Amino acid sequence: MADLTLYHAAPSRSSIVRWMLEEVGEPYDLHVLNLTKGEQARPDYLAVNPMGKVPALRHGDVVITEAAAICTYLADAFPGARLNVPVGDPRRGVYLKWLFFSPSCIEPAITDRAFPRREEPRRGTLGYGDFDTVMSVVAKGVELGPYLVGEQFTTADVIVGSTLRWGMMFDLLPKRPEFVAYVGRLEQRPALERATALDRDLAAA
Ligand SMILES: N[C@@H](CCC(=O)N[C@@H](CS)C(=O)NCC(=O)O)C(=O)O
């Protein structure tokens, strides 16, 4: 039995963590939930994540939820994989900005557009401002590359890259050339190829 267990459903946001685990290279077990059958709402899983959502990760006695938090945790717990930017490194500010920007700005901008509100809220009340500004900020962030903090691939790329990849796959994001080139670079990574193939098999099983 591995020290790491991912509570997972494929495809879902827990695929982000599966990619991260493949990057880290430590052994892990899967606890697969069938979301269609509502297994995420059963008491035994609510004891793991009271939100009734995947992903969740167990590492020894610790349980972490929220995809971006889990990936950030893994990068710090396994520094040998060189997926974090350590405290004291001046690039850490940019690293943290992107780790937070994806769940707090990119994802809400996408979902608000996919499921419009009855009344348009004032821009100032939305943490992400507006969809077009978010897209332009991300495009500028990824255009130079190869990665968000420069030459080093980090967890921030797993988080932002997964959101852009998913958004373009479902036509929820414009296929801006900067996004296409960046996601194309990420798709060359053997860990993402492995995670994608494993999830494809799992979804088909
Ligand atoms: N904020 C959470 C979102 C997790 C989430 O929404 N997961 C979806 C799958 S993509 C889920 O578990 N849905 C099942 C449900 O809500 O019943 C994260 O980033 O980890």
PDB file of C-alpha atoms and ligand atoms in Angstrom:
ATOM      1  CA  MET A   1       0.000   0.000   0.000  1.00  0.00           C
ATOM      2  CA  ALA A   2       1.423   3.392  -1.023  1.00  0.00           C
ATOM      3  CA  ASP A   3       1.679   6.329   1.370  1.00  0.00           C
ATOM      4  CA  LEU A   4      -0.301   8.452  -1.121  1.00  0.00           C
ATOM      5  CA  THR A   5      -3.923   7.791  -2.111  1.00  0.00           C
ATOM      6  CA  LEU A   6      -5.771   9.879  -4.667  1.00  0.00           C
ATOM      7  CA  TYR A   7      -9.572   9.976  -4.470  1.00  0.00           C
ATOM      8  CA  HIS A   8     -10.255  10.152  -8.134  1.00  0.00           C
ATOM      9  CA  ALA A   9     -12.783  10.121 -10.968  1.00  0.00           C
ATOM     10  CA  ALA A  10     -11.839  10.216 -14.644  1.00  0.00           C
ATOM     11  CA  PRO A  11     -12.215  12.603 -16.320  1.00  0.00           C
ATOM     12  CA  SER A  12     -12.557  15.283 -13.655  1.00  0.00           C
ATOM     13  CA  ARG A  13     -10.524  17.874 -11.814  1.00  0.00           C
ATOM     14  CA  SER A  14      -8.757  15.020 -10.019  1.00  0.00           C
ATOM     15  CA  SER A  15      -7.010  14.342 -13.343  1.00  0.00           C
ATOM     16  CA  ILE A  16      -4.983  17.493 -12.561  1.00  0.00           C
ATOM     17  CA  VAL A  17      -3.642  15.764  -9.455  1.00  0.00           C
ATOM     18  CA  ARG A  18      -3.023  12.539 -11.341  1.00  0.00           C
ATOM     19  CA  TRP A  19      -0.820  14.468 -13.759  1.00  0.00           C
ATOM     20  CA  MET A  20       0.979  16.031 -10.781  1.00  0.00           C
ATOM     21  CA  LEU A  21       1.507  12.625  -9.172  1.00  0.00           C
ATOM     22  CA  GLU A  22       2.966  11.307 -12.415  1.00  0.00           C
ATOM     23  CA  GLU A  23       5.335  14.309 -12.451  1.00  0.00           C
ATOM     24  CA  VAL A  24       6.356  13.662  -8.831  1.00  0.00           C
ATOM     25  CA  GLY A  25       7.068  10.004  -9.577  1.00  0.00           C
ATOM     26  CA  GLU A  26       6.170   8.611  -6.131  1.00  0.00           C
ATOM     27  CA  PRO A  27       3.981   5.479  -5.945  1.00  0.00           C
ATOM     28  CA  TYR A  28       0.314   6.184  -5.274  1.00  0.00           C
ATOM     29  CA  ASP A  29      -2.926   4.262  -4.890  1.00  0.00           C
ATOM     30  CA  LEU A  30      -6.234   5.261  -6.433  1.00  0.00           C
ATOM     31  CA  HIS A  31      -9.582   5.264  -4.702  1.00  0.00           C
ATOM     32  CA  VAL A  32     -11.951   5.631  -7.651  1.00  0.00           C
ATOM     33  CA  LEU A  33     -15.376   7.197  -7.143  1.00  0.00           C
ATOM     34  CA  ASN A  34     -18.276   6.933  -9.544  1.00  0.00           C
ATOM     35  CA  LEU A  35     -19.675  10.483  -9.639  1.00  0.00           C
ATOM     36  CA  THR A  36     -22.683   9.428 -11.714  1.00  0.00           C
ATOM     37  CA  LYS A  37     -23.699   7.007  -8.972  1.00  0.00           C
ATOM     38  CA  GLY A  38     -23.259   9.764  -6.376  1.00  0.00           C
ATOM     39  CA  GLU A  39     -20.457   8.004  -4.483  1.00  0.00           C
ATOM     40  CA  GLN A  40     -18.957  11.417  -3.658  1.00  0.00           C
ATOM     41  CA  ALA A  41     -22.021  12.189  -1.509  1.00  0.00           C
ATOM     42  CA  ARG A  42     -21.849   9.028   0.618  1.00  0.00           C
ATOM     43  CA  PRO A  43     -20.971   9.412   4.302  1.00  0.00           C
ATOM     44  CA  ASP A  44     -17.669   7.498   4.049  1.00  0.00           C
ATOM     45  CA  TYR A  45     -16.409   9.916   1.384  1.00  0.00           C
ATOM     46  CA  LEU A  46     -17.886  13.006   3.050  1.00  0.00           C
ATOM     47  CA  ALA A  47     -15.683  12.078   6.014  1.00  0.00           C
ATOM     48  CA  VAL A  48     -12.721  12.551   3.640  1.00  0.00           C
ATOM     49  CA  ASN A  49     -13.980  15.661   1.817  1.00  0.00           C
ATOM     50  CA  PRO A  50     -17.089  17.269   3.315  1.00  0.00           C
ATOM     51  CA  MET A  51     -17.486  19.182   0.022  1.00  0.00           C
ATOM     52  CA  GLY A  52     -18.414  15.902  -1.650  1.00  0.00           C
ATOM     53  CA  LYS A  53     -16.009  16.559  -4.493  1.00  0.00           C
ATOM     54  CA  VAL A  54     -12.898  15.050  -6.034  1.00  0.00           C
ATOM     55  CA  PRO A  55      -9.980  15.351  -5.841  1.00  0.00           C
ATOM     56  CA  ALA A  56      -8.799  14.588  -2.339  1.00  0.00           C
ATOM     57  CA  LEU A  57      -5.401  13.220  -1.442  1.00  0.00           C
ATOM     58  CA  ARG A  58      -4.385  11.206   1.587  1.00  0.00           C
ATOM     59  CA  HIS A  59      -0.715  11.316   2.494  1.00  0.00           C
ATOM     60  CA  GLY A  60      -0.133   9.189   5.573  1.00  0.00           C
ATOM     61  CA  ASP A  61      -2.508  10.676   8.153  1.00  0.00           C
ATOM     62  CA  VAL A  62      -2.998  13.966   6.303  1.00  0.00           C
ATOM     63  CA  VAL A  63      -5.910  14.668   3.944  1.00  0.00           C
ATOM     64  CA  ILE A  64      -5.693  17.574   1.514  1.00  0.00           C
ATOM     65  CA  THR A  65      -8.506  18.804  -0.732  1.00  0.00           C
ATOM     66  CA  GLU A  66      -8.700  21.382  -3.561  1.00  0.00           C
ATOM     67  CA  ALA A  67      -6.677  20.521  -6.667  1.00  0.00           C
ATOM     68  CA  ALA A  68      -4.346  23.531  -6.503  1.00  0.00           C
ATOM     69  CA  ALA A  69      -3.661  23.048  -2.779  1.00  0.00           C
ATOM     70  CA  ILE A  70      -2.967  19.339  -3.277  1.00  0.00           C
ATOM     71  CA  CYS A  71      -0.514  19.999  -6.096  1.00  0.00           C
ATOM     72  CA  THR A  72       1.229  22.765  -4.141  1.00  0.00           C
ATOM     73  CA  TYR A  73       1.478  20.406  -1.159  1.00  0.00           C
ATOM     74  CA  LEU A  74       2.976  17.629  -3.293  1.00  0.00           C
ATOM     75  CA  ALA A  75       5.562  19.964  -4.798  1.00  0.00           C
ATOM     76  CA  ASP A  76       6.696  20.976  -1.297  1.00  0.00           C
ATOM     77  CA  ALA A  77       6.512  17.454   0.156  1.00  0.00           C
ATOM     78  CA  PHE A  78       8.692  16.034  -2.635  1.00  0.00           C
ATOM     79  CA  PRO A  79      11.185  18.811  -3.446  1.00  0.00           C
ATOM     80  CA  GLY A  80      13.414  16.342  -5.286  1.00  0.00           C
ATOM     81  CA  ALA A  81      10.963  16.548  -8.207  1.00  0.00           C
ATOM     82  CA  ARG A  82      11.834  20.268  -8.568  1.00  0.00           C
ATOM     83  CA  LEU A  83       8.237  21.313  -9.173  1.00  0.00           C
ATOM     84  CA  ASN A  84       8.113  24.148  -6.642  1.00  0.00           C
ATOM     85  CA  VAL A  85       9.890  27.460  -6.277  1.00  0.00           C
ATOM     86  CA  PRO A  86      11.256  27.435  -2.731  1.00  0.00           C
ATOM     87  CA  VAL A  87      10.855  30.194  -0.130  1.00  0.00           C
ATOM     88  CA  GLY A  88      13.616  32.748  -0.630  1.00  0.00           C
ATOM     89  CA  ASP A  89      13.750  32.390  -4.414  1.00  0.00           C
ATOM     90  CA  PRO A  90      12.636  35.691  -6.010  1.00  0.00           C
ATOM     91  CA  ARG A  91      10.578  33.781  -8.615  1.00  0.00           C
ATOM     92  CA  ARG A  92       8.306  32.477  -5.846  1.00  0.00           C
ATOM     93  CA  GLY A  93       5.974  35.478  -6.089  1.00  0.00           C
ATOM     94  CA  VAL A  94       5.168  34.757  -9.728  1.00  0.00           C
ATOM     95  CA  TYR A  95       4.854  31.051  -8.937  1.00  0.00           C
ATOM     96  CA  LEU A  96       2.296  31.713  -6.171  1.00  0.00           C
ATOM     97  CA  LYS A  97       0.405  34.248  -8.274  1.00  0.00           C
ATOM     98  CA  TRP A  98      -0.273  31.654 -10.972  1.00  0.00           C
ATOM     99  CA  LEU A  99      -1.162  28.929  -8.467  1.00  0.00           C
ATOM    100  CA  PHE A 100      -3.891  31.188  -7.062  1.00  0.00           C
ATOM    101  CA  PHE A 101      -4.870  32.871 -10.333  1.00  0.00           C
ATOM    102  CA  SER A 102      -6.129  29.670 -11.908  1.00  0.00           C
ATOM    103  CA  PRO A 103      -8.745  28.660  -9.288  1.00  0.00           C
ATOM    104  CA  SER A 104      -9.647  32.229  -8.302  1.00  0.00           C
ATOM    105  CA  CYS A 105      -9.715  33.956 -11.700  1.00  0.00           C
ATOM    106  CA  ILE A 106      -9.404  31.678 -14.743  1.00  0.00           C
ATOM    107  CA  GLU A 107     -11.834  29.006 -13.634  1.00  0.00           C
ATOM    108  CA  PRO A 108     -14.590  31.371 -12.386  1.00  0.00           C
ATOM    109  CA  ALA A 109     -14.227  33.455 -15.566  1.00  0.00           C
ATOM    110  CA  ILE A 110     -14.779  30.310 -17.649  1.00  0.00           C
ATOM    111  CA  THR A 111     -17.692  28.938 -15.625  1.00  0.00           C
ATOM    112  CA  ASP A 112     -19.479  32.297 -15.418  1.00  0.00           C
ATOM    113  CA  ARG A 113     -19.306  32.514 -19.189  1.00  0.00           C
ATOM    114  CA  ALA A 114     -20.529  28.924 -19.605  1.00  0.00           C
ATOM    115  CA  PHE A 115     -23.393  29.435 -17.130  1.00  0.00           C
ATOM    116  CA  PRO A 116     -24.320  33.123 -17.404  1.00  0.00           C
ATOM    117  CA  ARG A 117     -25.962  34.865 -14.463  1.00  0.00           C
ATOM    118  CA  ARG A 118     -29.394  36.354 -14.866  1.00  0.00           C
ATOM    119  CA  GLU A 119     -28.018  39.783 -14.040  1.00  0.00           C
ATOM    120  CA  GLU A 120     -24.542  40.897 -15.074  1.00  0.00           C
ATOM    121  CA  PRO A 121     -22.650  41.664 -11.832  1.00  0.00           C
ATOM    122  CA  ARG A 122     -20.561  44.814 -11.548  1.00  0.00           C
ATOM    123  CA  ARG A 123     -16.938  44.193 -12.625  1.00  0.00           C
ATOM    124  CA  GLY A 124     -15.624  45.484  -9.306  1.00  0.00           C
ATOM    125  CA  THR A 125     -17.506  42.825  -7.346  1.00  0.00           C
ATOM    126  CA  LEU A 126     -15.973  39.930  -9.279  1.00  0.00           C
ATOM    127  CA  GLY A 127     -12.565  38.753  -8.082  1.00  0.00           C
ATOM    128  CA  TYR A 128     -11.576  38.054 -11.666  1.00  0.00           C
ATOM    129  CA  GLY A 129     -12.874  41.338 -13.098  1.00  0.00           C
ATOM    130  CA  ASP A 130     -13.923  40.269 -16.572  1.00  0.00           C
ATOM    131  CA  PHE A 131     -13.334  37.361 -18.938  1.00  0.00           C
ATOM    132  CA  ASP A 132     -11.364  39.255 -21.612  1.00  0.00           C
ATOM    133  CA  THR A 133      -8.907  40.774 -19.140  1.00  0.00           C
ATOM    134  CA  VAL A 134      -8.272  37.360 -17.564  1.00  0.00           C
ATOM    135  CA  MET A 135      -7.600  35.859 -21.002  1.00  0.00           C
ATOM    136  CA  SER A 136      -5.180  38.659 -21.920  1.00  0.00           C
ATOM    137  CA  VAL A 137      -3.299  38.358 -18.618  1.00  0.00           C
ATOM    138  CA  VAL A 138      -2.918  34.601 -19.098  1.00  0.00           C
ATOM    139  CA  ALA A 139      -1.877  34.995 -22.743  1.00  0.00           C
ATOM    140  CA  LYS A 140       0.861  37.415 -21.681  1.00  0.00           C
ATOM    141  CA  GLY A 141       1.916  35.036 -18.888  1.00  0.00           C
ATOM    142  CA  VAL A 142       2.419  32.094 -21.229  1.00  0.00           C
ATOM    143  CA  GLU A 143       3.603  33.811 -24.414  1.00  0.00           C
ATOM    144  CA  LEU A 144       7.321  34.003 -23.600  1.00  0.00           C
ATOM    145  CA  GLY A 145       7.617  30.618 -21.972  1.00  0.00           C
ATOM    146  CA  PRO A 146       8.544  28.013 -22.116  1.00  0.00           C
ATOM    147  CA  TYR A 147       6.823  27.981 -18.692  1.00  0.00           C
ATOM    148  CA  LEU A 148       5.087  30.419 -16.357  1.00  0.00           C
ATOM    149  CA  VAL A 149       8.157  31.159 -14.241  1.00  0.00           C
ATOM    150  CA  GLY A 150      10.570  30.915 -17.171  1.00  0.00           C
ATOM    151  CA  GLU A 151      12.796  27.946 -17.915  1.00  0.00           C
ATOM    152  CA  GLN A 152      11.616  25.779 -15.008  1.00  0.00           C
ATOM    153  CA  PHE A 153       8.436  23.708 -15.338  1.00  0.00           C
ATOM    154  CA  THR A 154       6.545  23.988 -12.025  1.00  0.00           C
ATOM    155  CA  THR A 155       3.276  23.066 -10.338  1.00  0.00           C
ATOM    156  CA  ALA A 156       1.901  26.391 -11.568  1.00  0.00           C
ATOM    157  CA  ASP A 157       2.050  24.934 -15.096  1.00  0.00           C
ATOM    158  CA  VAL A 158       0.149  21.836 -13.974  1.00  0.00           C
ATOM    159  CA  ILE A 159      -2.609  24.025 -12.538  1.00  0.00           C
ATOM    160  CA  VAL A 160      -2.874  26.759 -15.182  1.00  0.00           C
ATOM    161  CA  GLY A 161      -2.067  24.328 -18.013  1.00  0.00           C
ATOM    162  CA  SER A 162      -4.807  21.903 -16.944  1.00  0.00           C
ATOM    163  CA  THR A 163      -7.383  24.695 -16.876  1.00  0.00           C
ATOM    164  CA  LEU A 164      -6.390  26.008 -20.317  1.00  0.00           C
ATOM    165  CA  ARG A 165      -6.278  22.504 -21.766  1.00  0.00           C
ATOM    166  CA  TRP A 166      -9.711  21.639 -20.400  1.00  0.00           C
ATOM    167  CA  GLY A 167     -11.158  25.023 -21.408  1.00  0.00           C
ATOM    168  CA  MET A 168      -9.989  24.701 -25.007  1.00  0.00           C
ATOM    169  CA  MET A 169     -11.042  21.036 -25.207  1.00  0.00           C
ATOM    170  CA  PHE A 170     -14.638  22.030 -24.446  1.00  0.00           C
ATOM    171  CA  ASP A 171     -14.557  25.281 -26.466  1.00  0.00           C
ATOM    172  CA  LEU A 172     -14.981  27.360 -23.325  1.00  0.00           C
ATOM    173  CA  LEU A 173     -11.853  29.370 -24.061  1.00  0.00           C
ATOM    174  CA  PRO A 174     -10.681  31.133 -27.195  1.00  0.00           C
ATOM    175  CA  LYS A 175      -7.945  29.129 -28.938  1.00  0.00           C
ATOM    176  CA  ARG A 176      -5.470  32.003 -28.748  1.00  0.00           C
ATOM    177  CA  PRO A 177      -2.136  31.143 -30.395  1.00  0.00           C
ATOM    178  CA  GLU A 178      -0.341  31.709 -27.065  1.00  0.00           C
ATOM    179  CA  PHE A 179      -2.608  29.159 -25.333  1.00  0.00           C
ATOM    180  CA  VAL A 180      -2.295  26.608 -28.129  1.00  0.00           C
ATOM    181  CA  ALA A 181       1.513  26.855 -28.173  1.00  0.00           C
ATOM    182  CA  TYR A 182       1.782  26.650 -24.376  1.00  0.00           C
ATOM    183  CA  VAL A 183      -0.565  23.663 -24.036  1.00  0.00           C
ATOM    184  CA  GLY A 184       1.260  22.015 -26.955  1.00  0.00           C
ATOM    185  CA  ARG A 185       4.525  22.315 -24.973  1.00  0.00           C
ATOM    186  CA  LEU A 186       2.895  20.810 -21.885  1.00  0.00           C
ATOM    187  CA  GLU A 187       1.448  17.925 -23.888  1.00  0.00           C
ATOM    188  CA  GLN A 188       4.994  16.841 -24.768  1.00  0.00           C
ATOM    189  CA  ARG A 189       5.593  15.944 -21.132  1.00  0.00           C
ATOM    190  CA  PRO A 190       5.746  12.176 -20.577  1.00  0.00           C
ATOM    191  CA  ALA A 191       3.965  12.515 -17.196  1.00  0.00           C
ATOM    192  CA  LEU A 192       0.959  14.216 -18.820  1.00  0.00           C
ATOM    193  CA  GLU A 193       0.913  11.618 -21.602  1.00  0.00           C
ATOM    194  CA  ARG A 194       0.937   8.833 -18.988  1.00  0.00           C
ATOM    195  CA  ALA A 195      -1.775  10.436 -16.832  1.00  0.00           C
ATOM    196  CA  THR A 196      -3.981  11.045 -19.885  1.00  0.00           C
ATOM    197  CA  ALA A 197      -3.607   7.451 -21.117  1.00  0.00           C
ATOM    198  CA  LEU A 198      -4.273   6.001 -17.652  1.00  0.00           C
ATOM    199  CA  ASP A 199      -7.400   8.145 -17.240  1.00  0.00           C
ATOM    200  CA  ARG A 200      -8.607   7.222 -20.715  1.00  0.00           C
ATOM    201  CA  ASP A 201      -8.365   3.528 -19.776  1.00  0.00           C
ATOM    202  CA  LEU A 202     -10.064   4.163 -16.451  1.00  0.00           C
ATOM    203  CA  ALA A 203     -12.931   6.069 -18.062  1.00  0.00           C
ATOM    204  CA  ALA A 204     -13.423   3.289 -20.616  1.00  0.00           C
ATOM    205  CA  ALA A 205     -13.372   0.470 -18.006  1.00  0.00           C
TER     206      ALA A 205
HETATM  207  N1  LIG B   1     -12.656  23.514  -6.127  1.00  0.00           N
HETATM  208  C1  LIG B   1     -12.524  22.083  -6.310  1.00  0.00           C
HETATM  209  C2  LIG B   1     -13.522  21.658  -7.359  1.00  0.00           C
HETATM  210  C3  LIG B   1     -13.679  20.158  -7.394  1.00  0.00           C
HETATM  211  C4  LIG B   1     -14.867  19.741  -8.247  1.00  0.00           C
HETATM  212  O1  LIG B   1     -15.760  20.547  -8.565  1.00  0.00           O
HETATM  213  N2  LIG B   1     -14.895  18.463  -8.628  1.00  0.00           N
HETATM  214  C5  LIG B   1     -16.005  17.932  -9.400  1.00  0.00           C
HETATM  215  C6  LIG B   1     -15.453  17.041 -10.511  1.00  0.00           C
HETATM  216  S1  LIG B   1     -14.615  17.979 -11.763  1.00  0.00           S
HETATM  217  C7  LIG B   1     -16.859  17.036  -8.505  1.00  0.00           C
HETATM  218  O2  LIG B   1     -16.345  16.348  -7.637  1.00  0.00           O
HETATM  219  N3  LIG B   1     -18.163  17.022  -8.772  1.00  0.00           N
HETATM  220  C8  LIG B   1     -19.070  16.125  -8.106  1.00  0.00           C
HETATM  221  C9  LIG B   1     -20.155  16.855  -7.379  1.00  0.00           C
HETATM  222  O3  LIG B   1     -20.045  18.060  -7.137  1.00  0.00           O
HETATM  223  O4  LIG B   1     -21.124  16.185  -7.038  1.00  0.00           O
HETATM  224  C10 LIG B   1     -11.091  21.725  -6.711  1.00  0.00           C
HETATM  225  O5  LIG B   1     -10.464  22.519  -7.444  1.00  0.00           O
HETATM  226  O6  LIG B   1     -10.575  20.674  -6.331  1.00  0.00           O
END
